[in-house]
Amino acid sequence: SRATMRSPLALIALIALCVSVGARADTDEPFNGAVHSDPGVDAVPDDGMTEEAHAVAWIDVEMNGDIFVTRKSWQPPQYHLEDDTYVRMRGWVSTIRAAAAGEAVFRLPEDARPGRAEPWKVSMKGTDREILLGEDGVARLLTDIPADNWIPLAGFAFNSWRAAGGDAAGGGAPKAELGTGSTTFEEVELPKDEL
């Protein structure tokens, strides 16, 4: 019948089309996103908006290694200082053992210390994780946290002490060691949720 005669021809035509499309896809010609690209002519110059042009320096945070670690597959806790006045955090820390409120989690260097105590609260899987970053750069737990529990830092951002016009000649940021001297949770009144 005629239908069976067309079927092999249609199959051959389909294979030929796939081969020609596949051959074009294997070329190293740049594509600029236009519907009708003309390789070699439509090459888009770097306008400074690419990810590489906006790469920033992330610096590792000094953790309290007696209680906290970063798991191998996680992003380590890091900070980025923008214009010497704005600090952004990222990464995760995990408890090795149960930790009590007031335990130091990490310490930021002088240039990244906040101008005031900064609370950070994350609720995950029914558990609140809360820290308070003191003006001396030491972050302490505000609540007890069980062993093998984690605290994400992505989204934690604040003004550094320099945002208010502070400078090193005027004494700089408060000094502190990882285990001493931080503002404690009793000394700061946290804002209440208004739900």
PDB file of N, CA and C in Angstrom, residues 71-157:
ATOM      1  N   ARG A  71      30.894  20.982  57.529  1.00  0.00           N
ATOM      2  CA  ARG A  71      30.890  19.666  56.894  1.00  0.00           C
ATOM      3  C   ARG A  71      31.556  19.768  55.524  1.00  0.00           C
ATOM      4  N   LYS A  72      32.162  18.680  55.065  1.00  0.00           N
ATOM      5  CA  LYS A  72      32.920  18.686  53.813  1.00  0.00           C
ATOM      6  C   LYS A  72      32.115  19.169  52.614  1.00  0.00           C
ATOM      7  N   SER A  73      30.853  18.806  52.534  1.00  0.00           N
ATOM      8  CA  SER A  73      30.056  19.160  51.357  1.00  0.00           C
ATOM      9  C   SER A  73      29.397  20.532  51.488  1.00  0.00           C
ATOM     10  N   TRP A  74      29.608  21.240  52.591  1.00  0.00           N
ATOM     11  CA  TRP A  74      28.974  22.536  52.797  1.00  0.00           C
ATOM     12  C   TRP A  74      29.925  23.668  52.471  1.00  0.00           C
ATOM     13  N   GLN A  75      29.331  24.813  52.201  1.00  0.00           N
ATOM     14  CA  GLN A  75      30.124  26.016  52.002  1.00  0.00           C
ATOM     15  C   GLN A  75      30.610  26.478  53.381  1.00  0.00           C
ATOM     16  N   PRO A  76      31.882  26.771  53.531  1.00  0.00           N
ATOM     17  CA  PRO A  76      32.377  27.197  54.850  1.00  0.00           C
ATOM     18  C   PRO A  76      31.832  28.579  55.207  1.00  0.00           C
ATOM     19  N   PRO A  77      31.782  28.906  56.496  1.00  0.00           N
ATOM     20  CA  PRO A  77      31.321  30.240  56.879  1.00  0.00           C
ATOM     21  C   PRO A  77      32.326  31.284  56.408  1.00  0.00           C
ATOM     22  N   GLN A  78      31.823  32.270  55.707  1.00  0.00           N
ATOM     23  CA  GLN A  78      32.679  33.313  55.137  1.00  0.00           C
ATOM     24  C   GLN A  78      31.951  34.648  55.192  1.00  0.00           C
ATOM     25  N   TYR A  79      32.730  35.727  55.059  1.00  0.00           N
ATOM     26  CA  TYR A  79      32.143  37.062  54.983  1.00  0.00           C
ATOM     27  C   TYR A  79      32.748  37.803  53.794  1.00  0.00           C
ATOM     28  N   HIS A  80      32.011  38.822  53.369  1.00  0.00           N
ATOM     29  CA  HIS A  80      32.483  39.722  52.321  1.00  0.00           C
ATOM     30  C   HIS A  80      32.216  41.143  52.799  1.00  0.00           C
ATOM     31  N   LEU A  81      33.202  42.003  52.693  1.00  0.00           N
ATOM     32  CA  LEU A  81      33.079  43.390  53.125  1.00  0.00           C
ATOM     33  C   LEU A  81      32.948  44.280  51.896  1.00  0.00           C
ATOM     34  N   GLU A  82      31.820  44.973  51.797  1.00  0.00           N
ATOM     35  CA  GLU A  82      31.571  45.873  50.669  1.00  0.00           C
ATOM     36  C   GLU A  82      31.837  47.307  51.084  1.00  0.00           C
ATOM     37  N   ASP A  83      32.688  47.987  50.374  1.00  0.00           N
ATOM     38  CA  ASP A  83      32.983  49.410  50.595  1.00  0.00           C
ATOM     39  C   ASP A  83      33.387  49.710  52.036  1.00  0.00           C
ATOM     40  N   ASP A  84      33.993  48.771  52.723  1.00  0.00           N
ATOM     41  CA  ASP A  84      34.442  48.916  54.117  1.00  0.00           C
ATOM     42  C   ASP A  84      33.312  49.220  55.094  1.00  0.00           C
ATOM     43  N   THR A  85      32.053  49.086  54.666  1.00  0.00           N
ATOM     44  CA  THR A  85      30.961  49.440  55.581  1.00  0.00           C
ATOM     45  C   THR A  85      29.843  48.405  55.664  1.00  0.00           C
ATOM     46  N   TYR A  86      29.739  47.479  54.732  1.00  0.00           N
ATOM     47  CA  TYR A  86      28.618  46.543  54.726  1.00  0.00           C
ATOM     48  C   TYR A  86      29.151  45.121  54.656  1.00  0.00           C
ATOM     49  N   VAL A  87      28.728  44.279  55.584  1.00  0.00           N
ATOM     50  CA  VAL A  87      29.229  42.912  55.690  1.00  0.00           C
ATOM     51  C   VAL A  87      28.119  41.939  55.304  1.00  0.00           C
ATOM     52  N   ARG A  88      28.450  40.998  54.415  1.00  0.00           N
ATOM     53  CA  ARG A  88      27.533  39.921  54.044  1.00  0.00           C
ATOM     54  C   ARG A  88      28.158  38.601  54.469  1.00  0.00           C
ATOM     55  N   MET A  89      27.332  37.700  54.988  1.00  0.00           N
ATOM     56  CA  MET A  89      27.802  36.393  55.428  1.00  0.00           C
ATOM     57  C   MET A  89      27.235  35.315  54.510  1.00  0.00           C
ATOM     58  N   ARG A  90      27.908  34.155  54.481  1.00  0.00           N
ATOM     59  CA  ARG A  90      27.400  32.983  53.782  1.00  0.00           C
ATOM     60  C   ARG A  90      28.029  31.748  54.427  1.00  0.00           C
ATOM     61  N   GLY A  91      27.511  30.587  54.085  1.00  0.00           N
ATOM     62  CA  GLY A  91      28.066  29.342  54.592  1.00  0.00           C
ATOM     63  C   GLY A  91      27.233  28.729  55.706  1.00  0.00           C
ATOM     64  N   TRP A  92      27.745  27.628  56.256  1.00  0.00           N
ATOM     65  CA  TRP A  92      27.055  26.865  57.287  1.00  0.00           C
ATOM     66  C   TRP A  92      28.043  26.444  58.353  1.00  0.00           C
ATOM     67  N   VAL A  93      27.571  26.354  59.591  1.00  0.00           N
ATOM     68  CA  VAL A  93      28.339  25.735  60.668  1.00  0.00           C
ATOM     69  C   VAL A  93      27.466  24.668  61.305  1.00  0.00           C
ATOM     70  N   SER A  94      28.100  23.659  61.870  1.00  0.00           N
ATOM     71  CA  SER A  94      27.379  22.561  62.510  1.00  0.00           C
ATOM     72  C   SER A  94      27.981  22.298  63.887  1.00  0.00           C
ATOM     73  N   THR A  95      27.145  21.915  64.829  1.00  0.00           N
ATOM     74  CA  THR A  95      27.646  21.587  66.158  1.00  0.00           C
ATOM     75  C   THR A  95      28.248  20.187  66.170  1.00  0.00           C
ATOM     76  N   ILE A  96      29.331  20.030  66.898  1.00  0.00           N
ATOM     77  CA  ILE A  96      29.939  18.721  67.113  1.00  0.00           C
ATOM     78  C   ILE A  96      29.231  18.028  68.267  1.00  0.00           C
ATOM     79  N   ARG A  97      28.870  18.839  69.260  1.00  0.00           N
ATOM     80  CA  ARG A  97      28.165  18.358  70.450  1.00  0.00           C
ATOM     81  C   ARG A  97      27.103  19.393  70.802  1.00  0.00           C
ATOM     82  N   ALA A  98      26.274  19.065  71.761  1.00  0.00           N
ATOM     83  CA  ALA A  98      25.271  20.040  72.209  1.00  0.00           C
ATOM     84  C   ALA A  98      25.988  21.289  72.715  1.00  0.00           C
ATOM     85  N   ALA A  99      25.424  22.448  72.421  1.00  0.00           N
ATOM     86  CA  ALA A  99      26.029  23.714  72.830  1.00  0.00           C
ATOM     87  C   ALA A  99      24.993  24.553  73.572  1.00  0.00           C
ATOM     88  N   ALA A 100      25.428  25.187  74.631  1.00  0.00           N
ATOM     89  CA  ALA A 100      24.528  25.994  75.459  1.00  0.00           C
ATOM     90  C   ALA A 100      24.510  27.445  74.987  1.00  0.00           C
ATOM     91  N   ALA A 101      23.429  28.126  75.325  1.00  0.00           N
ATOM     92  CA  ALA A 101      23.325  29.553  75.047  1.00  0.00           C
ATOM     93  C   ALA A 101      24.542  30.250  75.656  1.00  0.00           C
ATOM     94  N   GLY A 102      25.100  31.209  74.930  1.00  0.00           N
ATOM     95  CA  GLY A 102      26.269  31.942  75.389  1.00  0.00           C
ATOM     96  C   GLY A 102      27.574  31.421  74.822  1.00  0.00           C
ATOM     97  N   GLU A 103      27.574  30.199  74.252  1.00  0.00           N
ATOM     98  CA  GLU A 103      28.791  29.640  73.651  1.00  0.00           C
ATOM     99  C   GLU A 103      29.171  30.453  72.409  1.00  0.00           C
ATOM    100  N   ALA A 104      30.474  30.690  72.243  1.00  0.00           N
ATOM    101  CA  ALA A 104      30.956  31.410  71.062  1.00  0.00           C
ATOM    102  C   ALA A 104      30.877  30.500  69.843  1.00  0.00           C
ATOM    103  N   VAL A 105      30.385  31.046  68.727  1.00  0.00           N
ATOM    104  CA  VAL A 105      30.270  30.302  67.469  1.00  0.00           C
ATOM    105  C   VAL A 105      31.439  30.657  66.550  1.00  0.00           C
ATOM    106  N   PHE A 106      31.642  31.952  66.306  1.00  0.00           N
ATOM    107  CA  PHE A 106      32.732  32.420  65.457  1.00  0.00           C
ATOM    108  C   PHE A 106      33.118  33.831  65.842  1.00  0.00           C
ATOM    109  N   ARG A 107      34.233  34.302  65.257  1.00  0.00           N
ATOM    110  CA  ARG A 107      34.694  35.668  65.494  1.00  0.00           C
ATOM    111  C   ARG A 107      35.069  36.289  64.162  1.00  0.00           C
ATOM    112  N   LEU A 108      34.639  37.514  63.958  1.00  0.00           N
ATOM    113  CA  LEU A 108      34.996  38.270  62.766  1.00  0.00           C
ATOM    114  C   LEU A 108      36.180  39.178  63.075  1.00  0.00           C
ATOM    115  N   PRO A 109      37.010  39.461  62.078  1.00  0.00           N
ATOM    116  CA  PRO A 109      38.128  40.387  62.305  1.00  0.00           C
ATOM    117  C   PRO A 109      37.617  41.821  62.448  1.00  0.00           C
ATOM    118  N   GLU A 110      38.500  42.700  62.874  1.00  0.00           N
ATOM    119  CA  GLU A 110      38.121  44.086  63.173  1.00  0.00           C
ATOM    120  C   GLU A 110      37.375  44.776  62.034  1.00  0.00           C
ATOM    121  N   ASP A 111      37.833  44.621  60.804  1.00  0.00           N
ATOM    122  CA  ASP A 111      37.206  45.351  59.694  1.00  0.00           C
ATOM    123  C   ASP A 111      35.768  44.915  59.421  1.00  0.00           C
ATOM    124  N   ALA A 112      35.373  43.742  59.892  1.00  0.00           N
ATOM    125  CA  ALA A 112      34.022  43.228  59.619  1.00  0.00           C
ATOM    126  C   ALA A 112      33.112  43.245  60.839  1.00  0.00           C
ATOM    127  N   ARG A 113      33.521  43.850  61.918  1.00  0.00           N
ATOM    128  CA  ARG A 113      32.703  43.867  63.133  1.00  0.00           C
ATOM    129  C   ARG A 113      31.540  44.844  62.987  1.00  0.00           C
ATOM    130  N   PRO A 114      30.396  44.499  63.570  1.00  0.00           N
ATOM    131  CA  PRO A 114      29.226  45.376  63.434  1.00  0.00           C
ATOM    132  C   PRO A 114      29.332  46.620  64.319  1.00  0.00           C
ATOM    133  N   GLY A 115      28.552  47.639  63.971  1.00  0.00           N
ATOM    134  CA  GLY A 115      28.510  48.866  64.750  1.00  0.00           C
ATOM    135  C   GLY A 115      27.594  48.760  65.951  1.00  0.00           C
ATOM    136  N   ARG A 116      26.824  47.696  66.026  1.00  0.00           N
ATOM    137  CA  ARG A 116      25.933  47.410  67.154  1.00  0.00           C
ATOM    138  C   ARG A 116      25.742  45.900  67.207  1.00  0.00           C
ATOM    139  N   ALA A 117      25.199  45.404  68.273  1.00  0.00           N
ATOM    140  CA  ALA A 117      24.937  43.970  68.368  1.00  0.00           C
ATOM    141  C   ALA A 117      23.897  43.585  67.313  1.00  0.00           C
ATOM    142  N   GLU A 118      24.158  42.510  66.593  1.00  0.00           N
ATOM    143  CA  GLU A 118      23.287  42.070  65.502  1.00  0.00           C
ATOM    144  C   GLU A 118      22.746  40.663  65.776  1.00  0.00           C
ATOM    145  N   PRO A 119      21.435  40.518  66.004  1.00  0.00           N
ATOM    146  CA  PRO A 119      20.861  39.182  66.192  1.00  0.00           C
ATOM    147  C   PRO A 119      20.610  38.487  64.856  1.00  0.00           C
ATOM    148  N   TRP A 120      20.676  37.170  64.840  1.00  0.00           N
ATOM    149  CA  TRP A 120      20.409  36.359  63.645  1.00  0.00           C
ATOM    150  C   TRP A 120      19.621  35.142  64.087  1.00  0.00           C
ATOM    151  N   LYS A 121      18.455  34.934  63.481  1.00  0.00           N
ATOM    152  CA  LYS A 121      17.600  33.804  63.831  1.00  0.00           C
ATOM    153  C   LYS A 121      17.183  33.076  62.567  1.00  0.00           C
ATOM    154  N   VAL A 122      17.349  31.761  62.590  1.00  0.00           N
ATOM    155  CA  VAL A 122      16.935  30.916  61.479  1.00  0.00           C
ATOM    156  C   VAL A 122      16.096  29.782  62.072  1.00  0.00           C
ATOM    157  N   SER A 123      14.917  29.567  61.514  1.00  0.00           N
ATOM    158  CA  SER A 123      14.071  28.455  61.947  1.00  0.00           C
ATOM    159  C   SER A 123      14.060  27.412  60.849  1.00  0.00           C
ATOM    160  N   MET A 124      14.488  26.201  61.187  1.00  0.00           N
ATOM    161  CA  MET A 124      14.531  25.106  60.221  1.00  0.00           C
ATOM    162  C   MET A 124      14.085  23.820  60.898  1.00  0.00           C
ATOM    163  N   LYS A 125      13.206  23.101  60.221  1.00  0.00           N
ATOM    164  CA  LYS A 125      12.763  21.795  60.699  1.00  0.00           C
ATOM    165  C   LYS A 125      12.294  21.840  62.145  1.00  0.00           C
ATOM    166  N   GLY A 126      11.585  22.896  62.504  1.00  0.00           N
ATOM    167  CA  GLY A 126      11.011  23.019  63.833  1.00  0.00           C
ATOM    168  C   GLY A 126      11.986  23.446  64.919  1.00  0.00           C
ATOM    169  N   THR A 127      13.208  23.795  64.564  1.00  0.00           N
ATOM    170  CA  THR A 127      14.194  24.212  65.554  1.00  0.00           C
ATOM    171  C   THR A 127      14.688  25.616  65.230  1.00  0.00           C
ATOM    172  N   ASP A 128      14.665  26.490  66.232  1.00  0.00           N
ATOM    173  CA  ASP A 128      15.221  27.832  66.057  1.00  0.00           C
ATOM    174  C   ASP A 128      16.710  27.795  66.330  1.00  0.00           C
ATOM    175  N   ARG A 129      17.440  28.478  65.493  1.00  0.00           N
ATOM    176  CA  ARG A 129      18.872  28.666  65.698  1.00  0.00           C
ATOM    177  C   ARG A 129      19.088  30.171  65.794  1.00  0.00           C
ATOM    178  N   GLU A 130      19.617  30.623  66.924  1.00  0.00           N
ATOM    179  CA  GLU A 130      19.773  32.052  67.146  1.00  0.00           C
ATOM    180  C   GLU A 130      21.177  32.370  67.627  1.00  0.00           C
ATOM    181  N   ILE A 131      21.756  33.398  67.019  1.00  0.00           N
ATOM    182  CA  ILE A 131      23.042  33.899  67.481  1.00  0.00           C
ATOM    183  C   ILE A 131      22.952  35.406  67.631  1.00  0.00           C
ATOM    184  N   LEU A 132      23.871  35.949  68.410  1.00  0.00           N
ATOM    185  CA  LEU A 132      24.003  37.393  68.555  1.00  0.00           C
ATOM    186  C   LEU A 132      25.455  37.735  68.272  1.00  0.00           C
ATOM    187  N   LEU A 133      25.673  38.556  67.264  1.00  0.00           N
ATOM    188  CA  LEU A 133      27.008  39.012  66.902  1.00  0.00           C
ATOM    189  C   LEU A 133      27.263  40.319  67.631  1.00  0.00           C
ATOM    190  N   GLY A 134      28.207  40.293  68.589  1.00  0.00           N
ATOM    191  CA  GLY A 134      28.511  41.478  69.386  1.00  0.00           C
ATOM    192  C   GLY A 134      29.362  42.474  68.633  1.00  0.00           C
ATOM    193  N   GLU A 135      29.458  43.676  69.183  1.00  0.00           N
ATOM    194  CA  GLU A 135      30.267  44.729  68.569  1.00  0.00           C
ATOM    195  C   GLU A 135      31.740  44.350  68.504  1.00  0.00           C
ATOM    196  N   ASP A 136      32.149  43.384  69.326  1.00  0.00           N
ATOM    197  CA  ASP A 136      33.533  42.923  69.312  1.00  0.00           C
ATOM    198  C   ASP A 136      33.765  41.862  68.247  1.00  0.00           C
ATOM    199  N   GLY A 137      32.733  41.486  67.486  1.00  0.00           N
ATOM    200  CA  GLY A 137      32.866  40.523  66.404  1.00  0.00           C
ATOM    201  C   GLY A 137      32.669  39.077  66.806  1.00  0.00           C
ATOM    202  N   VAL A 138      32.358  38.807  68.067  1.00  0.00           N
ATOM    203  CA  VAL A 138      32.133  37.436  68.524  1.00  0.00           C
ATOM    204  C   VAL A 138      30.643  37.119  68.443  1.00  0.00           C
ATOM    205  N   ALA A 139      30.321  36.032  67.727  1.00  0.00           N
ATOM    206  CA  ALA A 139      28.932  35.567  67.624  1.00  0.00           C
ATOM    207  C   ALA A 139      28.720  34.492  68.677  1.00  0.00           C
ATOM    208  N   ARG A 140      27.659  34.644  69.463  1.00  0.00           N
ATOM    209  CA  ARG A 140      27.343  33.691  70.526  1.00  0.00           C
ATOM    210  C   ARG A 140      25.930  33.164  70.337  1.00  0.00           C
ATOM    211  N   LEU A 141      25.726  31.932  70.775  1.00  0.00           N
ATOM    212  CA  LEU A 141      24.390  31.339  70.719  1.00  0.00           C
ATOM    213  C   LEU A 141      23.456  32.055  71.674  1.00  0.00           C
ATOM    214  N   LEU A 142      22.239  32.288  71.238  1.00  0.00           N
ATOM    215  CA  LEU A 142      21.208  32.857  72.110  1.00  0.00           C
ATOM    216  C   LEU A 142      20.323  31.763  72.707  1.00  0.00           C
ATOM    217  N   THR A 143      20.340  30.605  72.095  1.00  0.00           N
ATOM    218  CA  THR A 143      19.553  29.473  72.595  1.00  0.00           C
ATOM    219  C   THR A 143      20.416  28.224  72.561  1.00  0.00           C
ATOM    220  N   ASP A 144      20.052  27.254  73.385  1.00  0.00           N
ATOM    221  CA  ASP A 144      20.746  25.971  73.344  1.00  0.00           C
ATOM    222  C   ASP A 144      20.510  25.329  71.980  1.00  0.00           C
ATOM    223  N   ILE A 145      21.487  24.549  71.537  1.00  0.00           N
ATOM    224  CA  ILE A 145      21.359  23.868  70.249  1.00  0.00           C
ATOM    225  C   ILE A 145      21.886  22.437  70.418  1.00  0.00           C
ATOM    226  N   PRO A 146      21.147  21.453  69.908  1.00  0.00           N
ATOM    227  CA  PRO A 146      21.588  20.063  70.067  1.00  0.00           C
ATOM    228  C   PRO A 146      22.803  19.723  69.188  1.00  0.00           C
ATOM    229  N   ALA A 147      23.388  18.567  69.481  1.00  0.00           N
ATOM    230  CA  ALA A 147      24.519  18.085  68.680  1.00  0.00           C
ATOM    231  C   ALA A 147      24.077  17.831  67.247  1.00  0.00           C
ATOM    232  N   ASP A 148      25.018  17.921  66.331  1.00  0.00           N
ATOM    233  CA  ASP A 148      24.785  17.665  64.909  1.00  0.00           C
ATOM    234  C   ASP A 148      23.647  18.505  64.339  1.00  0.00           C
ATOM    235  N   ASN A 149      23.568  19.737  64.767  1.00  0.00           N
ATOM    236  CA  ASN A 149      22.595  20.681  64.244  1.00  0.00           C
ATOM    237  C   ASN A 149      23.370  21.778  63.532  1.00  0.00           C
ATOM    238  N   TRP A 150      22.770  22.418  62.575  1.00  0.00           N
ATOM    239  CA  TRP A 150      23.503  23.377  61.745  1.00  0.00           C
ATOM    240  C   TRP A 150      22.861  24.753  61.785  1.00  0.00           C
ATOM    241  N   ILE A 151      23.690  25.727  61.460  1.00  0.00           N
ATOM    242  CA  ILE A 151      23.241  27.126  61.396  1.00  0.00           C
ATOM    243  C   ILE A 151      23.669  27.682  60.043  1.00  0.00           C
ATOM    244  N   PRO A 152      22.718  27.995  59.174  1.00  0.00           N
ATOM    245  CA  PRO A 152      23.081  28.651  57.912  1.00  0.00           C
ATOM    246  C   PRO A 152      23.296  30.151  58.146  1.00  0.00           C
ATOM    247  N   LEU A 153      24.258  30.721  57.456  1.00  0.00           N
ATOM    248  CA  LEU A 153      24.567  32.145  57.609  1.00  0.00           C
ATOM    249  C   LEU A 153      24.187  32.967  56.384  1.00  0.00           C
ATOM    250  N   ALA A 154      23.773  32.317  55.307  1.00  0.00           N
ATOM    251  CA  ALA A 154      23.408  33.038  54.084  1.00  0.00           C
ATOM    252  C   ALA A 154      22.255  33.999  54.384  1.00  0.00           C
ATOM    253  N   GLY A 155      22.416  35.233  53.991  1.00  0.00           N
ATOM    254  CA  GLY A 155      21.392  36.249  54.225  1.00  0.00           C
ATOM    255  C   GLY A 155      21.683  37.135  55.423  1.00  0.00           C
ATOM    256  N   PHE A 156      22.613  36.726  56.279  1.00  0.00           N
ATOM    257  CA  PHE A 156      22.983  37.533  57.438  1.00  0.00           C
ATOM    258  C   PHE A 156      23.874  38.664  56.939  1.00  0.00           C
ATOM    259  N   ALA A 157      23.421  39.898  57.070  1.00  0.00           N
ATOM    260  CA  ALA A 157      24.154  41.058  56.579  1.00  0.00           C
ATOM    261  C   ALA A 157      23.923  42.232  57.523  1.00  0.00           C
TER     262      ALA A 157
END
